[in-house]
């Protein structure tokens, strides 16, 4: 049997089951042996278009007064624009009937022209104010939509991001949100205006010449039929176009991030071929979508022209045979042309509307996702000791306690020490494929616990579960005797700092990136943390020292320097628990020894979990856990495991090499 003298948990502990929850049934990538692979296409099922429109409209109807003002202006501009056409009736009749008194005819024509000019000017002013007011509402609505989408992404579990490429998600903020904004800013107001104009024109056509209206009715029916049939086909294709664009963006983002790897392995041809396939797919669906969308206008335009010609023929026959009013005929023909204009304008907006609806559906698909569940009631607070008792305080003291609600409404303060227990933990990224199989161990405050094992054995998964990035299938993880499902996630993660193998630096100064570990840290504390991580010397040699700008995820720094900044970031946070996941893998052995000296001070009194392939970095651990295929095979300190002559002994002596 493996040695049991080192820290270890009760192997036969039963899972509590109370807080065990299922997780999203989504494949994961790149975490402790989770299945790899790129995210699949995000082609969503067609949703209720009416519901999508109603939901989208709420982003511009928050200011009821402005919406009412816009509608009032739309009605005014539409009615006056249609009314201006009716003025042509007396103008034509004046030209054709008043032949005996030329001066009277000129005066009447001048009056009608002044009235016509005034009406058009008034309509233009109304249109101007309705456009700028709607533009402001649309920008505010798009701003709100992006904000809610970003907030939602912060609430989603890590598993969601494992299953979807970054470029695909970025497409929601760029292409999809932009198409929605364009629709709200331009299309909505044009659609409403066209509808009001259409209603006004129909009413005036009845007043002017109801005998000619049957011809117009047939024209309108034929136009509506074309718009309906081709519009439905366009909607489906535009949804596919957005999905194809998101997948292509995801590929571009991956290639840009991994360009050095592509060149190193001379995979340029394969990368080009993959992008060409995605680009061709986007081209085909985009071509089909725009073909159906753009073809609506020619169809409706020709139908309108045919209707206009037939109306003129019928009207001319009525004038010749029944003495029909010539002015009325000319006015009706103008209305006949105008009645097709709102329909044509609405058909022209079909592309924008359908594109916006497809984009809105993709955005709402994310916003409707179930957020990360957090039912924790226990919080971490600053405390200070007075007369042998802990008291909660507002200011930072360097001492923390768990604030545990009691049944009587009071709260107990439990010191945060970093006592971590795992009891019979079972976890799987994909149901039915367990990554951890009944893992049990414990780490006491101030102990250094190391995990050794092959890639995919489950080492990083354990650190992710301690932070509740994922929910376990069964078993229990406790922190200072408290089930971590009872602890609020934000506070649980504030109690743990992680230094990962894949570092990420943000655009900003070196000082800003160190301070990311604790935003209220002073410059002096950040510099002290940099000294602890042995980063101070190289930072001083940078062009602007701690004020040097970091861009492109630290592209202007070496991999080792980026890793040192990540360690400094964890040092300034100074949490009770520290996780080092291959934290020194990008650093040479000399620098690693210097960092270890600094980390000794950082790790004093803290629980430290170390994941490493270099066995030299785990020799001084209080306990070394050898894990393979999700099961603990050996655990003990360095000397005990060597004496046992098991897997660790074979790894350390070079008889076995980690995968």
XYZ file of C-alpha atoms in Angstrom:
659
model
C 0.000 0.000 0.000
C 1.188 3.589 -0.523
C 2.354 5.418 2.586
C -0.436 7.064 4.566
C 1.582 9.123 7.040
C 1.292 12.295 5.031
C -1.837 14.392 4.824
C -4.683 12.420 3.394
C -8.425 12.344 3.715
C -10.764 9.550 4.750
C -10.902 7.273 1.769
C -14.311 5.894 2.619
C -16.073 9.196 3.158
C -19.599 9.234 1.764
C -20.726 12.046 -0.496
C -23.137 14.466 1.100
C -25.191 14.801 -2.049
C -26.969 17.852 -0.630
C -25.101 20.380 -2.673
C -24.140 18.188 -5.606
C -25.532 19.605 -8.801
C -25.472 18.624 -12.424
C -23.580 20.865 -14.843
C -24.223 22.081 -18.299
C -24.213 19.168 -20.677
C -21.493 20.785 -22.752
C -18.109 19.446 -23.843
C -15.110 21.184 -22.308
C -11.726 22.124 -23.635
C -8.320 22.297 -22.111
C -8.998 21.687 -18.417
C -7.432 18.732 -16.755
C -8.180 16.181 -19.378
C -11.530 17.453 -20.556
C -12.177 16.593 -24.164
C -10.691 19.031 -26.584
C -11.915 20.472 -29.803
C -13.238 23.724 -31.054
C -16.714 24.922 -30.291
C -19.342 23.837 -32.751
C -21.477 26.089 -34.875
C -23.860 28.244 -32.964
C -26.786 27.877 -35.346
C -29.769 28.484 -33.121
C -33.202 27.074 -33.755
C -35.607 29.515 -35.343
C -37.468 31.376 -32.652
C -40.770 33.196 -32.481
C -40.192 36.241 -34.677
C -42.958 38.210 -33.000
C -41.466 37.565 -29.582
C -38.010 38.613 -30.803
C -39.382 41.840 -32.262
C -41.343 42.610 -29.099
C -38.264 42.000 -26.973
C -36.072 44.111 -29.235
C -38.511 47.018 -29.207
C -38.248 47.236 -25.406
C -34.698 48.572 -25.811
C -36.008 51.782 -27.406
C -39.291 52.200 -25.542
C -37.786 52.913 -22.134
C -38.409 56.656 -22.628
C -42.166 56.750 -23.177
C -42.287 60.543 -23.630
C -39.775 60.506 -26.493
C -41.510 57.562 -28.134
C -44.828 59.432 -28.013
C -43.096 62.515 -29.449
C -41.648 60.433 -32.303
C -45.019 58.884 -33.114
C -46.630 62.325 -33.116
C -43.997 63.612 -35.535
C -44.358 60.520 -37.742
C -48.098 61.070 -38.000
C -47.644 64.757 -38.785
C -44.957 64.214 -41.424
C -46.864 61.352 -43.078
C -50.193 63.189 -43.160
C -48.672 66.434 -44.445
C -46.660 64.597 -47.082
C -49.785 62.845 -48.336
C -51.794 66.034 -48.046
C -49.276 67.865 -50.204
C -50.083 65.483 -53.040
C -53.778 66.319 -52.804
C -52.950 69.972 -53.561
C -52.123 68.899 -57.125
C -55.844 68.323 -57.742
C -56.869 72.009 -57.547
C -53.667 73.000 -59.344
C -54.495 70.766 -62.320
C -58.114 71.835 -62.334
C -57.046 75.496 -62.223
C -54.862 74.975 -65.275
C -57.543 73.144 -67.222
C -60.768 74.932 -66.218
C -60.051 78.617 -65.585
C -59.391 79.901 -69.104
C -61.308 83.227 -69.123
C -59.308 85.105 -66.491
C -55.550 84.432 -66.723
C -54.683 86.747 -63.775
C -57.115 84.943 -61.497
C -55.565 81.659 -62.589
C -52.052 82.956 -61.792
C -53.117 84.196 -58.358
C -54.751 80.893 -57.482
C -51.744 78.928 -58.730
C -49.412 81.135 -56.683
C -51.506 80.527 -53.578
C -51.486 76.767 -54.119
C -47.721 76.764 -54.707
C -47.068 78.720 -51.485
C -49.308 76.302 -49.613
C -47.498 73.344 -51.211
C -44.112 74.765 -50.223
C -45.242 75.375 -46.641
C -46.637 71.850 -46.284
C -43.436 70.226 -47.609
C -41.287 72.418 -45.356
C -43.354 71.472 -42.310
C -43.099 67.774 -43.236
C -39.307 68.084 -43.598
C -38.944 69.670 -40.142
C -41.024 66.897 -38.585
C -38.920 64.234 -40.333
C -35.679 65.843 -39.148
C -36.638 65.835 -35.473
C -38.080 62.332 -35.598
C -34.853 61.015 -37.162
C -32.451 62.551 -34.637
C -34.656 61.592 -31.674
C -34.909 58.009 -32.869
C -31.147 57.853 -33.497
C -30.486 58.829 -29.885
C -32.908 56.222 -28.586
C -31.370 53.567 -30.839
C -27.823 54.305 -29.664
C -28.966 54.169 -26.065
C -30.830 50.917 -26.726
C -27.789 49.312 -28.376
C -25.649 50.536 -25.483
C -28.023 48.855 -23.041
C -28.110 45.654 -25.108
C -24.301 45.366 -25.202
C -24.097 46.098 -21.492
C -26.617 43.387 -20.631
C -24.849 40.925 -22.927
C -21.488 41.617 -21.287
C -23.033 41.292 -17.823
C -24.575 37.994 -18.857
C -21.224 36.649 -20.049
C -19.812 37.389 -16.590
C -22.557 35.237 -15.069
C -22.153 32.208 -17.329
C -20.211 29.168 -16.116
C -16.711 28.544 -17.391
C -17.969 25.495 -19.257
C -19.813 27.740 -21.722
C -16.598 29.478 -22.769
C -14.835 26.140 -23.072
C -17.379 25.077 -25.675
C -17.338 28.222 -27.856
C -14.524 30.064 -29.572
C -13.701 33.601 -28.517
C -14.148 34.971 -32.014
C -17.606 33.438 -32.164
C -18.598 35.209 -28.952
C -17.001 38.457 -30.107
C -19.249 38.315 -33.160
C -22.217 38.918 -30.834
C -20.785 42.264 -29.728
C -19.724 43.393 -33.201
C -21.687 42.047 -36.162
C -24.872 41.097 -34.335
C -25.081 44.158 -32.095
C -24.221 46.487 -35.003
C -26.976 45.040 -37.172
C -29.441 45.491 -34.317
C -28.338 49.094 -33.788
C -28.661 49.884 -37.495
C -32.152 48.427 -37.506
C -33.239 50.399 -34.446
C -31.655 53.605 -35.696
C -32.867 53.640 -39.288
C -35.217 50.825 -40.124
C -37.734 51.092 -37.285
C -38.531 54.742 -37.906
C -38.673 54.205 -41.669
C -40.964 51.239 -41.181
C -43.361 53.195 -38.980
C -43.281 56.178 -41.321
C -43.940 53.959 -44.342
C -46.842 52.284 -42.571
C -48.430 55.627 -41.625
C -47.909 56.901 -45.160
C -49.483 53.767 -46.584
C -52.578 54.152 -44.395
C -52.873 57.847 -45.237
C -52.516 57.221 -48.981
C -55.160 54.470 -48.928
C -57.567 56.808 -47.160
C -56.968 59.616 -49.680
C -57.327 57.237 -52.614
C -60.837 56.388 -51.444
C -61.618 60.090 -51.130
C -60.134 60.956 -54.522
C -61.285 58.080 -56.727
C -62.852 54.991 -55.211
C -63.766 53.702 -58.681
C -60.087 53.150 -59.485
C -59.222 51.471 -56.175
C -59.886 47.818 -57.228
C -56.889 48.029 -59.592
C -54.748 49.380 -56.751
C -56.003 46.672 -54.386
C -54.829 43.945 -56.770
C -51.430 45.637 -57.013
C -51.108 45.851 -53.227
C -52.125 42.203 -52.781
C -49.559 41.004 -55.348
C -46.827 43.105 -53.700
C -47.642 41.800 -50.211
C -47.580 38.224 -51.473
C -44.088 38.614 -52.965
C -42.719 40.313 -49.835
C -44.181 37.608 -47.574
C -42.906 34.614 -49.570
C -39.405 35.836 -50.278
C -39.079 37.475 -46.870
C -39.594 34.194 -45.011
C -36.912 32.526 -47.123
C -34.557 35.461 -46.508
C -35.020 35.247 -42.737
C -33.830 31.640 -42.610
C -30.838 32.416 -44.820
C -29.826 35.505 -42.849
C -29.829 33.429 -39.673
C -27.433 30.997 -41.350
C -25.337 33.921 -42.586
C -24.832 35.213 -39.035
C -23.894 31.752 -37.792
C -21.376 31.275 -40.626
C -19.861 34.699 -39.933
C -19.470 33.879 -36.242
C -17.693 30.609 -37.062
C -15.381 32.353 -39.524
C -14.542 35.028 -36.928
C -13.736 32.279 -34.437
C -11.299 30.721 -36.904
C -9.641 34.098 -37.603
C -9.210 34.757 -33.892
C -7.665 31.330 -33.321
C -5.262 31.712 -36.228
C -4.109 35.170 -35.112
C -3.513 33.964 -31.552
C -1.653 30.886 -32.746
C 0.141 32.417 -35.725
C 3.558 31.627 -34.296
C 2.593 27.968 -33.895
C 1.190 27.876 -37.427
C 4.463 29.187 -38.830
C 6.592 26.984 -36.588
C 4.901 23.851 -37.917
C 4.542 25.229 -41.485
C 0.773 24.808 -41.410
C 0.101 27.883 -43.521
C -1.438 25.843 -46.341
C -3.717 23.915 -43.972
C -4.743 27.154 -42.220
C -5.479 28.763 -45.585
C -7.512 25.758 -46.663
C -9.558 25.743 -43.464
C -10.240 29.473 -43.697
C -11.055 29.161 -47.401
C -13.668 26.538 -46.578
C -15.259 28.721 -43.891
C -15.009 31.790 -46.109
C -16.641 29.931 -48.992
C -19.422 28.718 -46.707
C -20.041 32.290 -45.521
C -19.975 33.524 -49.123
C -22.545 30.977 -50.254
C -25.053 31.558 -47.447
C -24.505 35.332 -47.655
C -25.026 35.254 -51.423
C -28.257 33.290 -51.070
C -29.550 35.483 -48.252
C -28.865 38.714 -50.102
C -30.223 37.297 -53.374
C -33.607 36.649 -51.830
C -33.518 39.905 -49.872
C -32.430 42.145 -52.738
C -34.792 40.515 -55.242
C -37.818 41.759 -53.323
C -37.376 45.350 -54.498
C -37.313 44.613 -58.272
C -40.393 42.404 -57.976
C -42.419 44.927 -56.016
C -41.179 47.821 -58.189
C -42.316 46.159 -61.409
C -45.657 45.187 -59.914
C -46.148 48.833 -58.918
C -45.275 50.036 -62.413
C -47.752 47.641 -63.987
C -50.452 48.762 -61.551
C -49.700 52.395 -62.339
C -50.061 51.815 -66.078
C -53.332 49.907 -65.715
C -54.719 52.613 -63.399
C -53.833 55.333 -65.948
C -55.586 53.422 -68.724
C -58.754 52.888 -66.680
C -58.731 56.500 -65.466
C -58.234 57.847 -68.989
C -61.222 55.782 -70.136
C -63.357 57.266 -67.326
C -62.290 60.823 -68.211
C -63.138 60.280 -71.888
C -66.473 58.566 -71.333
C -67.939 59.906 -68.096
C -66.383 63.332 -67.645
C -64.291 62.165 -64.726
C -62.384 64.937 -62.916
C -58.954 65.320 -64.582
C -57.431 66.756 -61.397
C -58.762 63.819 -59.444
C -57.230 61.394 -61.940
C -53.809 63.075 -61.811
C -53.926 63.126 -58.013
C -54.998 59.480 -57.876
C -52.182 58.493 -60.200
C -49.727 60.256 -57.880
C -51.228 58.348 -54.966
C -50.993 55.159 -57.022
C -47.274 55.772 -57.335
C -47.033 56.725 -53.663
C -48.914 53.672 -52.396
C -46.208 51.427 -53.770
C -43.424 53.577 -52.320
C -44.124 52.631 -48.658
C -44.295 48.977 -49.670
C -41.044 49.312 -51.648
C -39.406 51.120 -48.744
C -40.524 48.398 -46.371
C -39.240 45.743 -48.758
C -35.917 47.587 -48.989
C -35.679 47.382 -45.215
C -36.310 43.633 -45.238
C -32.583 42.837 -45.452
C -31.765 45.050 -42.485
C -34.732 43.814 -40.475
C -34.037 40.136 -41.097
C -30.329 40.599 -40.420
C -31.134 42.414 -37.175
C -33.621 39.732 -36.109
C -31.060 36.999 -36.782
C -28.461 38.944 -34.782
C -30.940 39.636 -31.977
C -31.844 35.953 -31.750
C -28.168 35.041 -31.351
C -27.711 37.690 -28.657
C -30.878 36.677 -26.826
C -29.791 33.023 -27.049
C -26.843 33.925 -24.799
C -28.899 36.191 -22.561
C -31.405 33.371 -22.013
C -28.712 30.942 -20.867
C -28.934 29.771 -17.275
C -26.427 31.804 -15.208
C -23.842 30.245 -12.973
C -25.641 29.028 -9.860
C -24.517 30.588 -6.596
C -26.610 29.863 -3.528
C -23.812 30.549 -1.090
C -24.673 32.563 2.000
C -21.293 32.452 3.732
C -19.147 35.526 3.009
C -15.539 36.470 3.738
C -15.054 39.600 5.857
C -12.151 41.538 7.338
C -11.727 40.959 11.043
C -9.553 42.035 13.938
C -9.089 40.425 17.325
C -10.200 42.249 20.461
C -10.096 40.680 23.906
C -9.613 37.261 22.388
C -12.651 37.540 20.077
C -12.990 38.253 16.364
C -14.852 41.379 15.286
C -15.870 42.302 11.747
C -14.389 45.566 10.467
C -14.660 47.510 7.207
C -10.989 48.283 6.602
C -8.467 45.748 5.342
C -6.586 44.155 8.232
C -4.892 41.180 6.570
C -7.047 38.857 8.667
C -10.253 37.308 7.390
C -13.098 35.220 8.677
C -16.028 33.371 7.183
C -19.289 35.016 8.187
C -21.638 32.049 8.647
C -25.375 32.822 9.060
C -27.035 31.040 11.978
C -30.614 29.829 12.306
C -31.411 32.480 14.928
C -30.454 35.259 12.515
C -27.023 35.916 14.004
C -23.714 35.208 12.281
C -20.690 33.263 13.492
C -17.153 34.258 12.501
C -14.911 31.342 11.513
C -11.243 32.269 10.915
C -10.092 31.791 7.316
C -7.139 29.457 7.633
C -7.083 27.508 4.362
C -8.023 24.077 5.703
C -9.154 22.315 2.506
C -10.726 18.822 2.430
C -11.863 16.752 -0.535
C -14.009 13.755 0.379
C -14.751 11.141 -2.273
C -15.074 13.720 -5.057
C -16.402 12.491 -8.404
C -16.376 14.812 -11.396
C -16.848 14.568 -15.147
C -16.819 17.156 -17.897
C -19.020 14.929 -20.046
C -21.635 12.765 -18.287
C -20.531 9.170 -18.126
C -16.835 9.981 -18.620
C -15.471 10.662 -15.094
C -12.263 12.664 -14.793
C -11.984 12.295 -11.001
C -13.076 9.027 -9.418
C -13.613 9.299 -5.696
C -10.641 11.559 -4.887
C -10.041 12.269 -1.183
C -7.269 14.242 0.547
C -6.814 17.214 2.837
C -4.393 20.082 3.210
C -3.870 21.854 6.522
C -3.060 25.566 6.851
C 0.544 26.312 5.996
C 1.059 23.008 4.167
C 2.310 22.673 0.631
C 0.502 19.969 -1.314
C 1.836 18.911 -4.724
C 0.099 17.011 -7.510
C 2.102 14.843 -9.868
C 0.711 12.929 -12.801
C 0.424 12.639 -16.533
C -1.284 15.233 -18.678
C -5.033 14.710 -18.392
C -4.791 12.882 -15.071
C -7.022 15.499 -13.395
C -4.505 17.748 -11.599
C -5.743 21.078 -12.956
C -9.316 19.879 -12.597
C -8.825 19.651 -8.836
C -7.705 23.286 -8.629
C -10.704 24.334 -10.747
C -13.081 22.476 -8.438
C -11.614 24.120 -5.352
C -12.515 27.480 -6.910
C -15.940 26.169 -8.016
C -15.280 26.914 -11.659
C -17.185 23.658 -12.141
C -19.642 21.790 -9.924
C -18.780 18.296 -8.714
C -20.972 15.305 -9.522
C -20.821 13.902 -6.002
C -18.741 14.070 -2.853
C -17.843 17.147 -0.874
C -15.208 19.887 -0.825
C -14.900 21.892 2.368
C -12.977 25.038 3.246
C -12.262 25.498 6.964
C -14.984 22.973 7.690
C -17.564 24.744 5.506
C -18.933 23.100 2.372
C -17.807 25.339 -0.502
C -21.327 25.227 -1.961
C -22.380 27.251 1.110
C -19.744 29.922 0.396
C -20.497 32.725 -2.019
C -18.384 32.141 -5.112
C -16.859 35.619 -5.225
C -15.644 35.268 -1.646
C -14.414 31.716 -2.207
C -12.333 32.903 -5.144
C -11.051 35.930 -3.230
C -9.709 33.463 -0.686
C -7.720 31.686 -3.411
C -5.137 33.048 -5.841
C -4.119 31.130 -8.936
C -0.973 31.343 -11.038
C -1.628 29.458 -14.252
C 0.701 28.095 -16.886
C -1.058 30.197 -19.548
C -0.664 33.743 -18.307
C -2.949 36.559 -19.371
C -1.970 40.195 -19.113
C -4.320 43.104 -19.729
C -3.691 46.252 -21.706
C -2.299 48.768 -19.229
C 0.838 49.444 -17.260
C 2.938 46.835 -15.482
C 1.731 48.342 -12.215
C -1.901 47.954 -13.300
C -1.362 44.279 -14.121
C 0.165 43.566 -10.732
C -2.596 45.533 -8.987
C -5.170 43.351 -10.767
C -4.643 40.880 -7.932
C -6.030 43.456 -5.476
C -7.385 46.694 -6.886
C -6.954 48.667 -3.665
C -3.257 47.780 -3.332
C -0.853 50.719 -3.067
C 2.141 51.207 -5.345
C 4.400 50.197 -2.481
C 2.506 46.944 -1.969
C 2.683 46.187 -5.704
C 6.444 46.809 -5.725
C 6.862 44.579 -2.659
C 4.892 41.832 -4.429
C 7.119 42.217 -7.494
C 10.194 41.825 -5.293
C 8.673 38.688 -3.752
C 8.174 37.240 -7.225
C 11.689 38.310 -8.251
C 10.172 40.546 -10.959
C 11.442 43.865 -9.595
C 14.838 43.690 -11.282
C 13.555 43.155 -14.827
C 10.736 45.691 -14.351
C 13.271 48.396 -13.453
C 15.089 47.702 -16.727
C 11.940 48.301 -18.794
C 11.738 51.646 -20.675
C 9.295 53.196 -18.187
C 9.708 50.825 -15.286
C 6.419 50.048 -13.567
C 4.641 52.498 -15.894
C 5.642 50.572 -19.028
C 2.580 49.794 -21.123
C 1.705 46.140 -21.653
C -0.077 45.472 -24.938
C -1.175 42.445 -26.923
C -1.346 40.154 -23.872
C 2.245 41.016 -22.999
C 3.680 40.637 -26.500
C 6.434 43.114 -25.588
C 7.569 40.839 -22.725
C 9.158 37.419 -22.716
C 7.155 34.399 -21.587
C 9.184 34.208 -18.391
C 8.613 37.891 -17.615
C 4.884 37.449 -18.113
C 4.933 34.520 -15.707
C 6.764 36.610 -13.114
C 4.109 39.321 -13.363
C 1.405 36.690 -12.883
C 3.171 35.503 -9.722
C 3.469 39.101 -8.501
C -0.257 39.530 -9.129
C -0.966 36.574 -6.852
C 1.521 37.853 -4.284
C -0.216 41.216 -3.929
C -3.549 39.426 -3.345
C -1.977 37.508 -0.433
C -4.861 35.005 -0.071
C -5.064 32.127 2.443
C -4.821 29.554 -0.384
C -2.438 29.689 -3.330
C -2.609 27.487 -6.434
C 0.470 27.242 -8.659
C -0.467 25.410 -11.853
C 2.832 24.891 -13.695
C 3.610 28.439 -12.567
C 7.338 28.133 -13.175
C 7.199 26.109 -16.383
C 8.218 29.116 -18.516
C 11.122 30.125 -16.278
C 14.674 28.841 -16.362
C 15.917 26.774 -13.450
C 18.131 29.583 -12.063
C 15.231 32.050 -11.949
C 13.020 29.301 -10.588
C 15.300 28.867 -7.590
C 15.232 32.609 -6.935
C 11.447 32.665 -7.184
C 11.123 29.746 -4.806
C 12.964 31.764 -2.167
C 10.497 34.590 -2.612
C 7.550 32.212 -2.654
C 8.685 30.717 0.645
C 7.783 34.029 2.276
C 4.534 34.243 0.330
C 3.550 30.683 1.247
C 4.270 31.056 4.959
C 1.077 30.262 6.882
C -0.835 29.618 3.637
C -2.148 26.468 2.053
C -0.405 25.931 -1.272
C -1.357 23.564 -4.065
C 1.408 22.984 -6.605
C 0.903 21.306 -9.973
C 4.199 20.632 -11.681
C 5.957 18.349 -14.122
C 9.371 19.269 -12.749
C 9.731 17.000 -9.746
C 12.489 19.239 -8.432
C 9.847 21.850 -7.629
C 7.789 19.543 -5.400
C 10.474 17.869 -3.285
C 9.968 20.181 -0.315
C 6.167 19.701 -0.295
C 4.518 18.423 2.872
C 2.579 15.970 0.778
C 2.938 14.776 -2.807
C -0.161 13.280 -4.401
C 0.440 11.019 -7.394
C -2.719 10.963 -9.473
C -3.367 8.963 -12.624
C -6.598 8.428 -14.557
C -8.522 10.434 -11.973
C -7.466 8.282 -9.017
C -4.893 8.800 -6.280
C -2.228 6.121 -6.550
C 0.255 7.336 -3.946
C 0.583 10.141 -1.431
C 3.250 11.045 1.062
C 6.247 13.301 1.364
C 9.309 13.053 -0.879
C 11.251 10.661 1.333
C 8.296 8.359 1.994
C 7.443 8.035 -1.672
C 11.055 7.245 -2.563
C 11.158 4.570 0.107
C 7.920 3.087 -1.236
C 9.545 2.476 -4.654
C 6.303 3.102 -6.493
C 5.362 5.300 -9.428
C 6.853 8.468 -7.902
C 10.155 6.663 -7.337
C 10.201 5.544 -10.957
C 9.447 9.091 -12.144
C 12.073 10.663 -9.920
C 14.794 8.204 -10.882
C 14.003 8.520 -14.597
C 12.676 4.994 -15.010
C 9.327 6.456 -16.048
C 8.591 9.658 -17.924
C 5.408 11.707 -17.564
C 3.284 11.979 -20.670
